[in-house]
Amino acid sequence: MGRPPKQKKSRGVGPSSAAGPPADLQPDNPEHAHMLANVWMTAAKLGELVKTEGLVYKKGKFSATEVQQITEAIERYRANHGLSQADLDQIIFSNKLGKEKGHESFWSEITSALHLRPIIAVYHHVRRARHPFAGKGSWTKTEDDLLLECMNNMGQQWEKISDVVHRTAADCRDRYRNHLQDRDTRRQGPWTKEEEDELTKIVTEMTVEQGKDVDNDIFWGVVSKRMGGKRGRQQCRIKWTDSLAPQMKNTGERPRWSPMDAYILVHKVDSLNVRDDTEIDWKLLPDDNWNVWSAHSLQRRWLTMKRSIKGFEEMSHAEIMEILKTKKAQSPPPSVAGRKKKSKVTSAEAVNDGEEGDTQPEAGSSGGVATSS
């Protein structure tokens, strides 16, 4: 594949994961598009190029559309090269990082089928999704004990540990970091006021005092370590994004999700013109006048509204959007009286947004499920 002619560098926006991209994510630099699909770069190198070269790329969860594009690209490659499934697996799970003899172009061809995804991200996504150990469900005590034994013997060599534990390398890493590391000192259950103050102090020192974003520029493993391992990285992240950050942004008062918030959320999602809500970069939704809620909180609120529609599983995103837009066609008055919740929804008028007016729930326990890291 030849390198396209150089073009004048242009300053772009930072990385984003919204697919069906808005105009500001359209590739205006073919050299950058070629580089993303062919050059293996670390996250640090990609971040450096965002600042120095105006590189635009997407990160975060792969959308349903992207997953389909990857599946079609892999099948197309398999058919064009007359490969069996075993041959394909050999290429995908080879540890030669795109240098499998005779198939050096495999990862570049697959990555080129997507929009603004780095080749290293596609590589890791495909290997995780197609790994024979993927999707094994809850961990058992026997698996936990075996994982700890492997950690003691091998250190953090997750690929080697994966072969012994029969879980993916990413699953082994996340299980250890989020649940087993420091488990003798790890606390569960509600946070104390002292813990909340300590977490706020640490995050503030790492972000506000260094001119960084209090929602996105945080290394949670470092935060957990600074708390002495009393709370895990996942516990710290969920507690901050779902509870303490919104409170800090709301002049110290715990905010309450309101009908107005639901109205804004629905219309912001609609303005993105995505084909599926898996394409949404939730970090893009807050603005200067509406920034109390974290990306994680907004995603959960959206899922609550969507799931309140009877039969939503069989509906397209466009159909769900129309129902919620009809329900939220007008901005609610400043004060809305409570109404009885309905258990079933059969029309737009019957949509129950769920938890409207409720206090944002606590999320201090490690049992919470997160969507990003």
Short mmCIF file of C-alpha atoms in Angstrom, two decimals:
data_model
loop_
_atom_site.label_atom_id
_atom_site.label_comp_id
_atom_site.label_asym_id
_atom_site.label_seq_id
_atom_site.Cartn_x
_atom_site.Cartn_y
_atom_site.Cartn_z
CA MET A 1 0.00 0.00 0.00
CA GLY A 2 1.62 3.24 -1.10
CA ARG A 3 1.85 6.26 1.16
CA PRO A 4 -0.46 9.05 0.00
CA PRO A 5 1.00 12.44 -0.84
CA LYS A 6 1.72 14.70 2.10
CA GLN A 7 -0.75 17.42 2.89
CA LYS A 8 -0.49 20.48 5.01
CA LYS A 9 -0.90 19.66 8.68
CA SER A 10 -4.16 20.76 10.21
CA ARG A 11 -5.05 21.11 13.82
CA GLY A 12 -7.79 18.62 14.67
CA VAL A 13 -9.82 17.77 17.72
CA GLY A 14 -8.73 15.21 20.24
CA PRO A 15 -9.72 11.55 20.16
CA SER A 16 -13.35 10.61 20.29
CA SER A 17 -15.33 7.38 20.04
CA ALA A 18 -18.56 8.56 18.43
CA ALA A 19 -19.12 6.59 15.25
CA GLY A 20 -21.19 7.76 12.30
CA PRO A 21 -18.85 10.71 12.86
CA PRO A 22 -19.88 14.33 12.99
CA ALA A 23 -18.25 16.72 10.57
CA ASP A 24 -15.31 17.59 12.83
CA LEU A 25 -14.22 13.96 12.84
CA GLN A 26 -14.11 13.57 9.08
CA PRO A 27 -10.59 12.66 7.97
CA ASP A 28 -9.00 15.73 6.33
CA ASN A 29 -5.49 14.29 6.31
CA PRO A 30 -4.94 11.13 4.23
CA GLU A 31 -1.44 10.78 5.65
CA HIS A 32 -2.90 10.49 9.15
CA ALA A 33 -5.51 7.96 7.98
CA HIS A 34 -2.73 5.89 6.38
CA MET A 35 -0.63 6.14 9.55
CA LEU A 36 -3.48 4.98 11.81
CA ALA A 37 -4.04 1.89 9.67
CA ASN A 38 -0.38 0.96 9.24
CA VAL A 39 1.78 2.23 12.10
CA TRP A 40 1.74 0.44 15.46
CA MET A 41 1.70 3.20 18.11
CA THR A 42 1.24 3.21 21.87
CA ALA A 43 -1.46 5.32 23.54
CA ALA A 44 1.27 7.72 24.67
CA LYS A 45 2.52 8.17 21.10
CA LEU A 46 -1.02 8.71 19.80
CA GLY A 47 -1.61 11.32 22.51
CA GLU A 48 1.62 13.06 21.57
CA LEU A 49 0.58 13.23 17.90
CA VAL A 50 -2.80 14.68 18.87
CA LYS A 51 -0.95 17.59 20.48
CA THR A 52 1.88 18.04 18.00
CA GLU A 53 0.38 17.00 14.65
CA GLY A 54 -3.34 17.59 15.12
CA LEU A 55 -4.01 13.85 14.77
CA VAL A 56 -7.68 12.88 14.96
CA TYR A 57 -8.57 9.36 16.04
CA LYS A 58 -11.29 7.45 17.89
CA LYS A 59 -10.96 5.49 21.08
CA GLY A 60 -13.28 3.75 23.50
CA LYS A 61 -15.83 0.99 23.02
CA PHE A 62 -16.33 -0.23 19.47
CA SER A 63 -19.84 0.44 18.17
CA ALA A 64 -22.17 -2.21 16.76
CA THR A 65 -21.54 -0.76 13.31
CA GLU A 66 -17.78 -1.01 13.74
CA VAL A 67 -18.05 -4.59 14.98
CA GLN A 68 -20.01 -5.46 11.86
CA GLN A 69 -17.43 -3.72 9.66
CA ILE A 70 -14.65 -5.71 11.31
CA THR A 71 -16.53 -8.99 10.89
CA GLU A 72 -17.12 -8.31 7.19
CA ALA A 73 -13.51 -7.24 6.62
CA ILE A 74 -12.15 -10.40 8.26
CA GLU A 75 -14.48 -12.64 6.27
CA ARG A 76 -13.53 -10.81 3.08
CA TYR A 77 -9.83 -11.35 3.81
CA ARG A 78 -10.42 -15.03 4.59
CA ALA A 79 -12.34 -15.59 1.36
CA ASN A 80 -9.88 -13.65 -0.81
CA HIS A 81 -6.92 -15.65 0.52
CA GLY A 82 -8.66 -19.05 0.61
CA LEU A 83 -8.08 -19.48 4.35
CA SER A 84 -9.71 -21.97 6.68
CA GLN A 85 -10.95 -20.85 10.10
CA ALA A 86 -7.90 -22.49 11.65
CA ASP A 87 -5.62 -20.51 9.31
CA LEU A 88 -7.43 -17.31 10.26
CA ASP A 89 -7.10 -18.02 13.98
CA GLN A 90 -3.37 -18.61 13.49
CA ILE A 91 -3.00 -15.12 12.00
CA ILE A 92 -5.17 -13.43 14.64
CA PHE A 93 -3.57 -15.08 17.66
CA SER A 94 0.01 -15.06 16.45
CA ASN A 95 2.23 -12.98 18.72
CA LYS A 96 4.14 -11.53 15.77
CA LEU A 97 2.12 -8.29 15.90
CA GLY A 98 1.10 -8.06 12.26
CA LYS A 99 4.19 -9.80 10.87
CA GLU A 100 2.75 -13.26 10.23
CA LYS A 101 4.61 -14.54 7.18
CA GLY A 102 2.59 -14.04 4.02
CA HIS A 103 -0.09 -12.04 5.84
CA GLU A 104 1.74 -8.87 6.86
CA SER A 105 -1.12 -6.75 5.49
CA PHE A 106 -3.88 -8.50 7.49
CA TRP A 107 -4.24 -5.99 10.34
CA SER A 108 -3.83 -2.99 8.05
CA GLU A 109 -6.59 -4.24 5.75
CA ILE A 110 -8.96 -4.89 8.66
CA THR A 111 -8.21 -1.48 10.22
CA SER A 112 -8.71 0.32 6.90
CA ALA A 113 -12.34 -0.85 6.91
CA LEU A 114 -13.01 1.39 9.94
CA HIS A 115 -13.08 5.13 10.44
CA LEU A 116 -10.17 6.66 12.38
CA ARG A 117 -9.34 3.63 14.54
CA PRO A 118 -5.64 2.96 15.30
CA ILE A 119 -4.37 -0.43 14.17
CA ILE A 120 -3.28 -1.37 17.70
CA ALA A 121 -6.84 -0.79 19.00
CA VAL A 122 -8.33 -3.00 16.28
CA TYR A 123 -5.72 -5.67 17.00
CA HIS A 124 -6.60 -5.84 20.70
CA HIS A 125 -10.36 -5.66 20.07
CA VAL A 126 -10.36 -8.55 17.58
CA ARG A 127 -8.15 -10.74 19.77
CA ARG A 128 -10.38 -10.12 22.80
CA ALA A 129 -13.64 -10.67 20.96
CA ARG A 130 -12.53 -13.88 19.22
CA HIS A 131 -10.51 -15.38 22.03
CA PRO A 132 -11.62 -18.94 22.92
CA PHE A 133 -11.61 -17.97 26.60
CA ALA A 134 -13.87 -14.92 26.10
CA GLY A 135 -17.28 -14.68 27.78
CA LYS A 136 -16.79 -17.30 30.50
CA GLY A 137 -18.98 -15.56 33.08
CA SER A 138 -18.36 -15.08 36.79
CA TRP A 139 -15.06 -15.98 38.37
CA THR A 140 -14.87 -18.85 40.86
CA LYS A 141 -12.77 -18.98 44.03
CA THR A 142 -10.63 -21.68 42.42
CA GLU A 143 -9.89 -19.37 39.46
CA ASP A 144 -9.11 -16.47 41.79
CA ASP A 145 -6.67 -18.61 43.79
CA LEU A 146 -5.02 -19.84 40.59
CA LEU A 147 -4.73 -16.28 39.28
CA LEU A 148 -3.03 -15.14 42.49
CA GLU A 149 -0.65 -18.10 42.36
CA CYS A 150 0.27 -17.24 38.77
CA MET A 151 0.80 -13.60 39.73
CA ASN A 152 3.20 -14.65 42.48
CA ASN A 153 5.14 -16.90 40.08
CA MET A 154 5.05 -14.88 36.83
CA GLY A 155 4.35 -11.28 37.76
CA GLN A 156 2.08 -9.34 35.42
CA GLN A 157 2.73 -11.49 32.33
CA TRP A 158 -0.94 -11.62 31.44
CA GLU A 159 -0.61 -13.63 28.21
CA LYS A 160 1.23 -16.43 30.00
CA ILE A 161 -1.19 -16.29 32.92
CA SER A 162 -4.10 -16.50 30.46
CA ASP A 163 -2.84 -19.87 29.19
CA VAL A 164 -2.87 -21.28 32.73
CA VAL A 165 -6.10 -19.76 34.06
CA HIS A 166 -8.03 -20.19 30.78
CA ARG A 167 -9.28 -16.61 30.81
CA THR A 168 -8.29 -13.85 28.41
CA ALA A 169 -5.25 -11.78 29.33
CA ALA A 170 -7.48 -8.69 29.72
CA ASP A 171 -9.89 -10.58 32.01
CA CYS A 172 -6.99 -11.77 34.18
CA ARG A 173 -5.54 -8.27 34.39
CA ASP A 174 -8.88 -6.62 35.24
CA ARG A 175 -9.85 -9.31 37.75
CA TYR A 176 -6.60 -8.82 39.59
CA ARG A 177 -6.57 -5.03 39.53
CA ASN A 178 -10.26 -4.52 40.35
CA HIS A 179 -10.93 -7.33 42.83
CA LEU A 180 -7.87 -9.23 44.05
CA GLN A 181 -5.12 -6.64 44.39
CA ASP A 182 -4.84 -5.46 48.02
CA ARG A 183 -7.90 -7.55 48.89
CA ASP A 184 -6.66 -8.01 52.48
CA THR A 185 -6.94 -4.25 53.00
CA ARG A 186 -9.74 -3.58 50.48
CA ARG A 187 -12.94 -2.17 51.98
CA GLN A 188 -16.44 -2.94 50.71
CA GLY A 189 -19.76 -1.22 51.23
CA PRO A 190 -20.59 2.46 51.86
CA TRP A 191 -17.83 5.04 51.86
CA THR A 192 -17.11 7.04 55.00
CA LYS A 193 -16.95 10.83 54.97
CA GLU A 194 -13.22 10.58 55.61
CA GLU A 195 -12.75 8.35 52.54
CA GLU A 196 -14.77 10.71 50.36
CA ASP A 197 -12.69 13.68 51.53
CA GLU A 198 -9.47 11.76 50.89
CA LEU A 199 -10.59 10.79 47.37
CA THR A 200 -11.63 14.36 46.59
CA LYS A 201 -8.28 15.68 47.80
CA ILE A 202 -6.30 13.18 45.71
CA VAL A 203 -8.29 13.73 42.52
CA THR A 204 -8.16 17.51 42.94
CA GLU A 205 -4.39 17.41 43.36
CA MET A 206 -4.05 15.26 40.22
CA THR A 207 -6.39 17.34 38.05
CA VAL A 208 -7.53 20.81 39.09
CA GLU A 209 -4.18 21.80 40.58
CA GLN A 210 -2.43 20.67 37.39
CA GLY A 211 -4.93 22.20 34.96
CA LYS A 212 -6.38 18.84 33.94
CA ASP A 213 -9.95 17.59 33.37
CA VAL A 214 -11.61 16.29 36.56
CA ASP A 215 -13.67 13.80 34.54
CA ASN A 216 -11.19 12.29 32.10
CA ASP A 217 -7.55 12.96 33.02
CA ILE A 218 -7.33 10.59 35.98
CA PHE A 219 -5.23 7.43 36.41
CA TRP A 220 -7.35 5.40 38.80
CA GLY A 221 -4.64 2.87 39.60
CA VAL A 222 -2.55 5.75 40.96
CA VAL A 223 -5.53 7.06 42.93
CA SER A 224 -6.13 3.65 44.51
CA LYS A 225 -2.47 3.35 45.44
CA ARG A 226 -2.49 6.81 47.04
CA MET A 227 -5.46 5.68 49.12
CA GLY A 228 -3.33 2.84 50.42
CA GLY A 229 -5.27 0.22 48.46
CA LYS A 230 -8.25 0.63 50.79
CA ARG A 231 -10.45 1.14 47.72
CA GLY A 232 -9.82 -0.36 44.30
CA ARG A 233 -9.36 1.59 41.07
CA GLN A 234 -12.90 0.70 39.92
CA GLN A 235 -14.40 1.68 43.28
CA CYS A 236 -12.59 5.04 43.18
CA ARG A 237 -13.63 5.79 39.61
CA ILE A 238 -17.31 4.97 40.14
CA LYS A 239 -17.48 6.86 43.44
CA TRP A 240 -15.94 9.93 41.84
CA THR A 241 -17.81 10.01 38.54
CA ASP A 242 -21.23 9.04 39.92
CA SER A 243 -21.25 10.87 43.23
CA LEU A 244 -18.44 13.22 44.21
CA ALA A 245 -17.74 14.97 40.89
CA PRO A 246 -21.41 15.92 40.31
CA GLN A 247 -21.60 17.18 43.89
CA MET A 248 -18.46 19.27 43.46
CA LYS A 249 -19.82 20.79 40.24
CA ASN A 250 -23.13 21.57 41.96
CA THR A 251 -21.59 23.88 44.60
CA GLY A 252 -21.32 21.09 47.15
CA GLU A 253 -24.93 19.92 46.94
CA ARG A 254 -25.77 16.44 45.71
CA PRO A 255 -27.61 17.00 42.39
CA ARG A 256 -30.97 15.45 41.59
CA TRP A 257 -31.83 14.06 38.16
CA SER A 258 -34.77 16.09 36.87
CA PRO A 259 -37.24 15.98 33.98
CA MET A 260 -35.25 18.85 32.46
CA ASP A 261 -32.12 16.68 32.51
CA ALA A 262 -34.02 13.91 30.75
CA TYR A 263 -35.30 16.39 28.15
CA ILE A 264 -31.78 17.69 27.46
CA LEU A 265 -30.30 14.20 27.28
CA VAL A 266 -32.86 12.95 24.74
CA HIS A 267 -32.39 15.93 22.46
CA LYS A 268 -28.61 15.81 22.70
CA VAL A 269 -28.61 12.13 21.74
CA ASP A 270 -30.93 12.91 18.84
CA SER A 271 -28.61 15.67 17.58
CA LEU A 272 -25.75 13.16 17.16
CA ASN A 273 -27.54 11.41 14.27
CA VAL A 274 -26.02 8.02 15.14
CA ARG A 275 -27.33 4.73 13.81
CA ASP A 276 -27.10 2.98 17.18
CA ASP A 277 -26.47 4.15 20.73
CA THR A 278 -23.30 2.05 20.90
CA GLU A 279 -21.82 4.71 18.60
CA ILE A 280 -22.26 7.50 21.14
CA ASP A 281 -19.26 9.08 22.82
CA TRP A 282 -20.95 10.04 26.07
CA LYS A 283 -18.08 12.36 26.99
CA LEU A 284 -19.18 14.70 24.18
CA LEU A 285 -22.66 15.36 25.60
CA PRO A 286 -21.95 17.75 28.51
CA ASP A 287 -21.40 21.41 27.65
CA ASP A 288 -20.61 24.61 29.54
CA ASN A 289 -24.22 24.99 30.71
CA TRP A 290 -24.94 21.30 31.40
CA ASN A 291 -21.95 19.54 32.90
CA VAL A 292 -22.95 18.15 36.30
CA TRP A 293 -23.41 14.56 35.14
CA SER A 294 -20.54 12.27 34.19
CA ALA A 295 -20.45 10.38 30.90
CA HIS A 296 -21.09 7.17 32.84
CA SER A 297 -24.14 8.65 34.56
CA LEU A 298 -25.59 9.92 31.28
CA GLN A 299 -25.17 6.54 29.65
CA ARG A 300 -26.96 4.81 32.53
CA ARG A 301 -29.81 7.34 32.47
CA TRP A 302 -30.21 6.81 28.74
CA LEU A 303 -30.36 3.04 29.19
CA THR A 304 -32.99 3.49 31.92
CA MET A 305 -35.21 5.53 29.60
CA LYS A 306 -34.69 3.18 26.68
CA ARG A 307 -35.44 0.05 28.67
CA SER A 308 -38.65 1.58 30.01
CA ILE A 309 -40.17 1.24 26.53
CA LYS A 310 -42.04 -2.02 26.11
CA GLY A 311 -40.48 -4.08 23.34
CA PHE A 312 -37.38 -1.89 23.02
CA GLU A 313 -35.30 -4.99 22.31
CA GLU A 314 -36.98 -5.38 18.93
CA MET A 315 -36.82 -1.68 18.00
CA SER A 316 -34.22 0.19 16.01
CA HIS A 317 -32.44 3.17 17.54
CA ALA A 318 -34.48 5.46 15.26
CA GLU A 319 -37.76 3.99 16.53
CA ILE A 320 -36.70 4.35 20.16
CA MET A 321 -35.54 7.88 19.46
CA GLU A 322 -38.92 8.86 17.98
CA ILE A 323 -40.80 7.59 21.02
CA LEU A 324 -38.54 9.43 23.46
CA LYS A 325 -38.58 12.60 21.34
CA THR A 326 -42.37 12.57 21.35
CA LYS A 327 -42.37 12.21 25.11
CA LYS A 328 -39.77 14.98 25.46
CA ALA A 329 -41.06 17.23 22.66
CA GLN A 330 -41.39 20.20 25.00
CA SER A 331 -39.23 21.43 27.81
CA PRO A 332 -40.84 20.61 31.17
CA PRO A 333 -41.88 23.43 33.53
CA PRO A 334 -39.48 24.35 36.34
CA SER A 335 -41.51 22.43 38.91
CA VAL A 336 -43.01 19.08 38.06
CA ALA A 337 -45.33 17.30 40.45
CA GLY A 338 -44.57 13.66 41.14
CA ARG A 339 -46.55 11.14 39.20
CA LYS A 340 -47.24 7.49 39.65
CA LYS A 341 -44.86 5.29 37.70
CA LYS A 342 -46.33 2.85 35.22
CA SER A 343 -44.85 -0.62 34.93
CA LYS A 344 -45.65 -1.04 31.23
CA VAL A 345 -45.18 1.31 28.32
CA THR A 346 -47.25 1.02 25.19
CA SER A 347 -46.87 4.47 23.61
CA ALA A 348 -44.79 7.61 23.70
CA GLU A 349 -47.15 9.20 26.20
CA ALA A 350 -46.64 6.27 28.55
CA VAL A 351 -42.85 6.37 28.61
CA ASN A 352 -41.55 6.28 32.17
CA ASP A 353 -38.12 7.88 32.43
CA GLY A 354 -37.42 6.08 35.68
CA GLU A 355 -35.84 7.61 38.77
CA GLU A 356 -36.70 11.16 37.70
CA GLY A 357 -36.20 13.43 40.67
CA ASP A 358 -34.37 10.70 42.56
CA THR A 359 -31.04 11.43 44.15
CA GLN A 360 -28.12 10.13 42.12
CA PRO A 361 -27.48 6.64 43.61
CA GLU A 362 -24.38 5.84 45.58
CA ALA A 363 -21.85 3.73 43.74
CA GLY A 364 -19.12 3.17 46.27
CA SER A 365 -19.18 -0.62 46.27
CA SER A 366 -16.86 -2.62 44.08
CA GLY A 367 -19.89 -4.54 42.88
CA GLY A 368 -20.78 -1.71 40.48
CA VAL A 369 -20.40 -2.27 36.74
CA ALA A 370 -18.46 0.31 34.79
CA THR A 371 -18.36 1.02 31.11
CA SER A 372 -14.98 2.60 30.69
CA SER A 373 -11.64 2.84 32.35
#
